[in-house]
Tab-separated table of C-alpha atoms in Angstrom:
chain	number	residue	atom	x	y	z
Y	103	MET	CA	12.193	-9.560	7.267
Y	104	ASP	CA	13.689	-11.599	4.444
Y	105	PRO	CA	16.088	-9.278	2.543
Y	106	ALA	CA	15.458	-11.310	-0.618
Y	107	LEU	CA	11.869	-10.039	-0.684
Y	108	PHE	CA	12.284	-6.307	-0.189
Y	109	HIS	CA	14.476	-3.303	-0.886
Y	110	ASP	CA	17.274	-2.865	1.681
Y	111	ARG	CA	15.864	-2.024	5.144
Y	112	SER	CA	18.773	0.333	5.786
Y	113	TYR	CA	17.508	2.578	2.970
Y	114	PHE	CA	14.350	3.339	4.967
Y	115	GLU	CA	16.228	3.661	8.256
Y	116	ASP	CA	18.572	6.200	6.629
Y	117	GLN	CA	15.662	8.189	5.231
Y	118	TYR	CA	13.982	8.503	8.637
Y	119	ARG	CA	17.217	9.122	10.553
Y	120	SER	CA	17.507	12.709	9.346
Y	121	ASP	CA	13.844	13.597	8.760
Y	122	PRO	CA	10.650	12.335	10.484
Y	123	ASP	CA	8.755	12.894	7.203
Y	124	PRO	CA	11.370	12.324	4.488
Y	125	TRP	CA	8.896	12.017	1.610
Y	126	GLY	CA	6.752	14.966	2.709
Y	127	PHE	CA	3.614	12.920	3.368
Y	128	ASP	CA	2.106	15.808	5.329
Y	129	SER	CA	3.599	18.749	3.444
Y	130	ARG	CA	3.992	18.076	-0.296
Y	131	TRP	CA	1.167	18.849	-2.721
Y	132	TYR	CA	2.169	15.727	-4.672
Y	133	GLU	CA	1.236	13.584	-1.667
Y	134	GLN	CA	-1.946	15.476	-0.760
Y	135	ARG	CA	-3.252	15.333	-4.337
Y	136	LYS	CA	-2.320	11.669	-4.679
Y	137	TYR	CA	-4.211	10.833	-1.473
Y	138	ASP	CA	-7.284	12.735	-2.669
Y	139	LEU	CA	-7.248	10.885	-5.989
Y	140	THR	CA	-6.705	7.528	-4.267
Y	141	LEU	CA	-9.778	8.030	-2.087
Y	142	ALA	CA	-11.814	9.280	-5.046
Y	143	ALA	CA	-10.840	6.211	-7.098
Y	144	LEU	CA	-12.216	3.727	-4.558
Y	145	PRO	CA	-15.327	2.378	-6.294
Y	146	ASP	CA	-17.320	1.553	-3.144
Y	147	ALA	CA	-18.551	3.991	-0.536
Y	148	ARG	CA	-17.514	1.767	2.368
Y	149	TYR	CA	-15.326	-1.263	3.057
Y	150	ARG	CA	-15.725	-3.916	5.743
Y	151	ARG	CA	-12.028	-4.634	6.312
Y	152	ALA	CA	-9.020	-3.024	4.647
Y	153	LEU	CA	-5.273	-3.619	4.607
Y	154	GLU	CA	-2.620	-0.951	4.008
Y	155	PRO	CA	0.961	-2.248	4.069
Y	156	GLY	CA	3.764	0.290	4.373
Y	157	CYS	CA	1.584	2.952	6.004
Y	158	ALA	CA	4.558	5.154	7.073
Y	159	ASN	CA	3.336	7.916	9.399
Y	160	GLY	CA	-0.347	7.168	8.758
Y	161	ALA	CA	-1.144	10.164	6.538
Y	162	LEU	CA	-3.111	8.093	4.015
Y	163	THR	CA	-4.309	5.675	6.722
Y	164	GLU	CA	-6.072	8.540	8.476
Y	165	ARG	CA	-8.010	9.326	5.309
Y	166	LEU	CA	-8.841	5.680	4.602
Y	167	ALA	CA	-10.145	5.219	8.155
Y	168	SER	CA	-13.337	7.134	7.437
Y	169	ARG	CA	-14.231	4.680	4.627
Y	170	CYS	CA	-13.546	1.422	6.501
Y	171	ASP	CA	-15.277	-0.450	9.306
Y	172	GLN	CA	-11.879	-1.941	10.146
Y	173	LEU	CA	-8.456	-0.952	8.797
Y	174	VAL	CA	-5.246	-2.860	9.486
Y	175	ALA	CA	-1.968	-1.201	8.505
Y	176	CYS	CA	1.677	-2.104	8.937
Y	177	GLU	CA	4.955	-0.220	8.888
Y	178	LEU	CA	8.487	-1.601	8.814
Y	179	ILE	CA	10.326	0.936	11.023
Y	180	ASP	CA	9.425	0.736	14.731
Y	181	HIS	CA	9.390	4.429	15.616
Y	182	VAL	CA	7.514	5.318	12.410
Y	183	ALA	CA	4.831	2.729	13.214
Y	184	ALA	CA	4.631	4.228	16.726
Y	185	SER	CA	4.128	7.665	15.180
Y	186	ALA	CA	1.299	6.304	13.016
Y	187	ARG	CA	-0.325	4.733	16.089
Y	188	ARG	CA	-0.202	8.085	17.911
Y	189	ARG	CA	-1.696	9.840	14.920
Y	190	LEU	CA	-4.529	7.312	14.680
Y	191	ARG	CA	-5.198	6.826	18.401
Y	192	ASP	CA	-8.686	8.352	18.122
Y	193	TRP	CA	-9.684	5.905	15.378
Y	194	SER	CA	-10.891	2.786	17.197
Y	195	ASN	CA	-11.352	0.967	13.867
Y	196	VAL	CA	-7.623	1.214	12.975
Y	197	HIS	CA	-4.804	-1.072	14.088
Y	198	VAL	CA	-1.163	-0.400	13.132
Y	199	GLU	CA	1.308	-3.282	13.323
Y	200	THR	CA	5.098	-3.030	13.214
Y	201	ALA	CA	5.822	-5.504	10.421
Y	202	ALA	CA	7.367	-5.890	6.982
Y	203	PHE	CA	5.485	-6.256	3.712
Y	204	PRO	CA	5.150	-8.914	2.330
Y	205	ASP	CA	6.436	-10.983	5.274
Y	206	TRP	CA	3.292	-10.254	7.301
Y	207	GLN	CA	-0.405	-9.880	6.743
Y	208	PRO	CA	-3.327	-10.071	9.171
Y	209	ASP	CA	-5.385	-13.202	9.692
Y	210	GLY	CA	-8.716	-13.568	7.967
Y	211	THR	CA	-9.820	-11.758	4.826
Y	212	GLY	CA	-10.925	-8.330	3.687
Y	213	ASP	CA	-12.451	-6.407	0.813
Y	214	LEU	CA	-9.852	-3.651	0.251
Y	215	VAL	CA	-6.063	-3.669	-0.140
Y	216	VAL	CA	-4.113	-0.452	-0.743
Y	217	TRP	CA	-0.602	-0.622	-2.208
Y	218	SER	CA	0.437	3.033	-2.049
Y	219	GLU	CA	4.045	3.324	-3.199
Y	220	VAL	CA	5.045	0.008	-1.616
Y	221	ALA	CA	4.941	-2.698	-4.311
Y	222	TYR	CA	7.827	-1.299	-6.367
Y	223	TYR	CA	10.153	-1.925	-3.422
Y	224	LEU	CA	9.561	-5.676	-3.813
Y	225	THR	CA	12.053	-7.974	-5.475
Y	226	PRO	CA	10.590	-10.433	-8.007
Y	227	GLU	CA	10.426	-13.020	-5.203
Y	228	GLY	CA	8.765	-10.526	-2.889
Y	229	PHE	CA	6.223	-9.551	-5.530
Y	230	GLU	CA	5.362	-13.217	-6.053
Y	231	GLN	CA	4.814	-13.641	-2.299
Y	232	ALA	CA	2.684	-10.482	-2.113
Y	233	VAL	CA	0.464	-11.787	-4.921
Y	234	ALA	CA	0.102	-15.177	-3.214
Y	235	GLN	CA	-0.956	-13.438	0.014
Y	236	LEU	CA	-3.348	-11.193	-1.884
Y	237	GLU	CA	-4.961	-14.255	-3.443
Y	238	CYS	CA	-5.579	-15.712	0.030
Y	239	TRP	CA	-6.754	-12.462	1.659
Y	240	LEU	CA	-8.794	-10.401	-0.834
Y	241	GLU	CA	-12.437	-11.462	-0.924
Y	242	PRO	CA	-14.427	-11.999	-4.160
Y	243	GLY	CA	-15.478	-8.587	-5.448
Y	244	GLY	CA	-12.854	-6.964	-3.221
Y	245	VAL	CA	-10.695	-4.108	-4.448
Y	246	LEU	CA	-6.952	-3.632	-4.886
Y	247	VAL	CA	-5.872	-0.042	-5.444
Y	248	ALA	CA	-2.252	0.648	-6.344
Y	249	VAL	CA	-0.543	3.996	-6.832
Y	250	HIS	CA	3.155	4.428	-7.570
Y	251	TYR	CA	5.556	7.177	-8.615
Y	252	THR	CA	6.611	6.672	-12.236
Y	253	GLY	CA	9.846	8.677	-12.320
Y	254	ASN	CA	13.323	7.178	-12.156
Y	255	THR	CA	14.223	5.316	-8.957
Y	256	ASN	CA	16.764	2.753	-7.783
Y	257	TYR	CA	13.994	0.424	-6.547
Y	258	PRO	CA	13.676	-3.176	-7.762
Y	259	LEU	CA	10.655	-2.239	-9.939
Y	260	GLY	CA	9.516	0.921	-11.687
Y	261	GLY	CA	6.027	2.306	-11.109
Y	262	ASN	CA	4.734	1.392	-14.573
Y	263	GLU	CA	6.338	-2.042	-14.427
Y	264	THR	CA	4.677	-2.687	-11.069
Y	265	HIS	CA	1.227	-1.962	-12.469
Y	266	GLU	CA	1.865	-3.998	-15.613
Y	267	ARG	CA	2.717	-6.967	-13.385
Y	268	ILE	CA	-0.463	-6.471	-11.386
Y	269	ASP	CA	-2.406	-6.398	-14.662
Y	270	ASP	CA	-1.113	-9.916	-15.335
Y	271	ILE	CA	-2.645	-11.323	-12.111
Y	272	ASP	CA	-5.375	-13.646	-13.346
Y	273	PHE	CA	-7.719	-13.345	-10.354
Y	274	LEU	CA	-7.996	-9.545	-10.787
Y	275	SER	CA	-10.020	-7.569	-13.335
Y	276	HIS	CA	-9.021	-4.017	-14.176
Y	277	HIS	CA	-11.603	-1.495	-12.988
Y	278	SER	CA	-10.115	1.982	-13.537
Y	279	HIS	CA	-6.898	3.725	-14.512
Y	280	LEU	CA	-5.370	7.167	-14.037
Y	281	ILE	CA	-2.047	8.368	-15.429
Y	282	ASP	CA	-0.547	11.528	-13.971
Y	283	PRO	CA	2.793	12.981	-15.148
Y	284	MET	CA	4.288	11.841	-11.811
Y	285	PHE	CA	2.354	8.725	-10.801
Y	286	ARG	CA	0.023	5.980	-11.953
Y	287	LEU	CA	-3.124	4.893	-10.126
Y	288	ASP	CA	-5.070	1.726	-10.947
Y	289	VAL	CA	-7.960	-0.163	-9.377
Y	290	TRP	CA	-8.746	-3.866	-9.790
Y	291	ARG	CA	-11.517	-6.134	-8.482
Y	292	ARG	CA	-11.146	-9.759	-7.502
Y	293	ASN	CA	-12.981	-11.853	-10.065
Y	294	ARG	CA	-12.972	-15.340	-8.544
Y	295	PRO	CA	-13.379	-17.156	-5.203
Y	296	LEU	CA	-10.757	-17.189	-2.488
Y	297	THR	CA	-7.879	-19.618	-2.691
Y	298	LEU	CA	-7.914	-21.981	0.294
Y	299	THR	CA	-4.613	-22.401	2.151
């Protein structure tokens, strides 16, 4: 992982060292409600192939799995990715990779990308790389959904700033928007053909 692209890896290692679920993915109402709203915001009933970077313990991944023919997720921390794989072992359509976002993405293309509280950890250089990868991976008519906490953080980007930057991506058209007192959720569709690499 290139440290110039992402928030300090040690931050995540420290979080998981003392708590297997440091953000309360499975216990906090904030997370459960956010997941419900994320699934409800997806404009299509089903997706052929989806990508979820930064899947953590797979709490959202498990919900997304029922809407996707194939779902590829990645998680930075080895033992957390292993936990997600155990959680999702009964879902034959899901594959969890141990990898860093945006250093890695799967081969091929897909029609759904979910950035759930991951893009605001990116440095400006990392965000630029993530957008370049998105342009090569997301199919015409495909969907990007992003949801981020909008309170104060020490991350490279704030939640609102992250979504404003996504709004400036010229190959995406804004589809829907939800503002909660604690987070922001937006959906975009790809509006032009794939960029050949």
